[in-house]
Structure formats: C-alpha cells, structure tokens
Short mmCIF file of C-alpha atoms in Angstrom, two decimals:
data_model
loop_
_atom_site.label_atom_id
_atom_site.label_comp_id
_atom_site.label_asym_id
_atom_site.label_seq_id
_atom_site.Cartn_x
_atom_site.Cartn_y
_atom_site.Cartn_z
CA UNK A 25 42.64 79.14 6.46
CA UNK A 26 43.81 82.11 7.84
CA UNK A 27 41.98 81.92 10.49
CA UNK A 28 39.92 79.74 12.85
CA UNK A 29 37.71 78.90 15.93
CA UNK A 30 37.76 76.56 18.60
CA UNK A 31 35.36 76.68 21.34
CA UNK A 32 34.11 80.03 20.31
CA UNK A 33 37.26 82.03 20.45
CA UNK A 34 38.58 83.05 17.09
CA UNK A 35 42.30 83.02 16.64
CA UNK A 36 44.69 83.39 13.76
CA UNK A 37 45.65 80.31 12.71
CA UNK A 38 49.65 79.18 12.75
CA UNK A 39 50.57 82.59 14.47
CA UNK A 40 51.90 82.38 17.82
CA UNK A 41 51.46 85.23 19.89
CA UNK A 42 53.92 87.44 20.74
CA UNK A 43 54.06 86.75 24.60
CA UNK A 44 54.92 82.58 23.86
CA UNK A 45 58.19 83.49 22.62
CA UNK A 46 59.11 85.05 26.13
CA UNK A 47 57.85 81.64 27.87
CA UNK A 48 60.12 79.36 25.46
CA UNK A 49 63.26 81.18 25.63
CA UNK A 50 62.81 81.17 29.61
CA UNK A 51 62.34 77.35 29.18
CA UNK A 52 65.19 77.44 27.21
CA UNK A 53 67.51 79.41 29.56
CA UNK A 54 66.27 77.34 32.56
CA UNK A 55 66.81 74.10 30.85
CA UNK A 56 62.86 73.11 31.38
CA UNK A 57 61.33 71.04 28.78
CA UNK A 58 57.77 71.27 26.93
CA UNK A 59 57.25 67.71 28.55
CA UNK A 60 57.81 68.89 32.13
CA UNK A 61 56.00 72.09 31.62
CA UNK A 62 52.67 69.94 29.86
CA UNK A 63 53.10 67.67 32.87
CA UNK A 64 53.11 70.16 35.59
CA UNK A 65 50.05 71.88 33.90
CA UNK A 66 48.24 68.33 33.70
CA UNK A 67 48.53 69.02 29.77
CA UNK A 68 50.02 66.59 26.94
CA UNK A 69 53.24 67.89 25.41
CA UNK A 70 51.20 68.02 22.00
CA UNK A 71 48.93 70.37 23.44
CA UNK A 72 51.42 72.61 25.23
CA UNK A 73 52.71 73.10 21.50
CA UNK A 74 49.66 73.51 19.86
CA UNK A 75 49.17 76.20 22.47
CA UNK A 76 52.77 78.44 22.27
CA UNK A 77 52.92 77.57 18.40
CA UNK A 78 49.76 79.30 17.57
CA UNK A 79 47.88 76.16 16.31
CA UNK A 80 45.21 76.89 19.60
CA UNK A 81 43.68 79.98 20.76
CA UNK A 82 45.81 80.98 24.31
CA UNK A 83 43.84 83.89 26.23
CA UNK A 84 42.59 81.25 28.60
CA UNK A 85 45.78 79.37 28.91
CA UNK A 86 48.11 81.89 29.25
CA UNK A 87 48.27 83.10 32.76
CA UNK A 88 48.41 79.50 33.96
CA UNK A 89 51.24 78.81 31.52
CA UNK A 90 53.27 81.96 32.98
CA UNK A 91 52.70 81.06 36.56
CA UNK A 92 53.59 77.23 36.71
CA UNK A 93 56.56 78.67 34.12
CA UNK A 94 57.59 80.71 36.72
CA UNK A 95 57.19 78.80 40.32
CA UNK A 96 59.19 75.70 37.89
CA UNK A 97 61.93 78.41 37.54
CA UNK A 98 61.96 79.55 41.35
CA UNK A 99 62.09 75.91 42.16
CA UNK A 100 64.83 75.40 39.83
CA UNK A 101 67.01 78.34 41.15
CA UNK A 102 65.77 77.47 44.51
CA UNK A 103 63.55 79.58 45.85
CA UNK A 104 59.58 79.49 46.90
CA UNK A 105 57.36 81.57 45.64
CA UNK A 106 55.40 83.83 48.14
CA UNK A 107 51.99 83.99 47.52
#
C-alpha cells in the first residue's frame, strides 16, 4: 500500500522524508544513538524508527525530534543552549 493513515494524517508509506536523513547523519557524526534520542524524547527506540524511516507520519514529531537532537549535541560538545 502505497500509502496510508494513522490518526488522520495521510503519509506515504516506507518513504522517509527528506529532512530525517539530516537528523541521522548528525546522530551519526555526534556518536548519539536512536536509543538515547527515543529516551530523551520519552519515545521507544521502535518508534523513533518507525518515525525517521517513514513507516509513521512525522509533521507532528519533527520539530521536537530536531530540538532535543540539537540541545543532545550542544550538551555533547559542551555548550547550553540559550533559549
């Protein structure tokens, strides 16, 4: 099925969007882990995947996804992020 619904919001199904391939090759580069990332979000590591591997519609996940990507980086490089 090309593709499907979930909670209302239609999604093609098995196609990641183009902006979670920016998100796992910073968590590659920073050395943080789906696990860490699902855990900081409150999120199961199966979930976070479904999510950046297109099996889950993402419009309402995304900007929290980015933003505890990013304050996990600062911390990691040490710095704090300014609100």
């Amino acid at each position: 099925q090309l593709f499907s619904t979930v909670r209302g919001e239609k999604y093609l199904n098995g196609v990641p969007e183009p902006w979670t391939g920016d998100v796992v090759g910073k968590m590659h580069v920073y050395g943080i882990t789906y696990e860490s990332l699902a855990n900081r979000l409150g999120w199961t590591k199966a979930y976070l995947g479904m999510l950046l591997n297109g099996k889950r519609p993402t419009s309402k996940a995304r900007g929290r996804i980015e933003s505890e990507l990013d304050a996990m980086i600062l911390e990691k490089i040490g710095c704090k992020k300014e609100n």
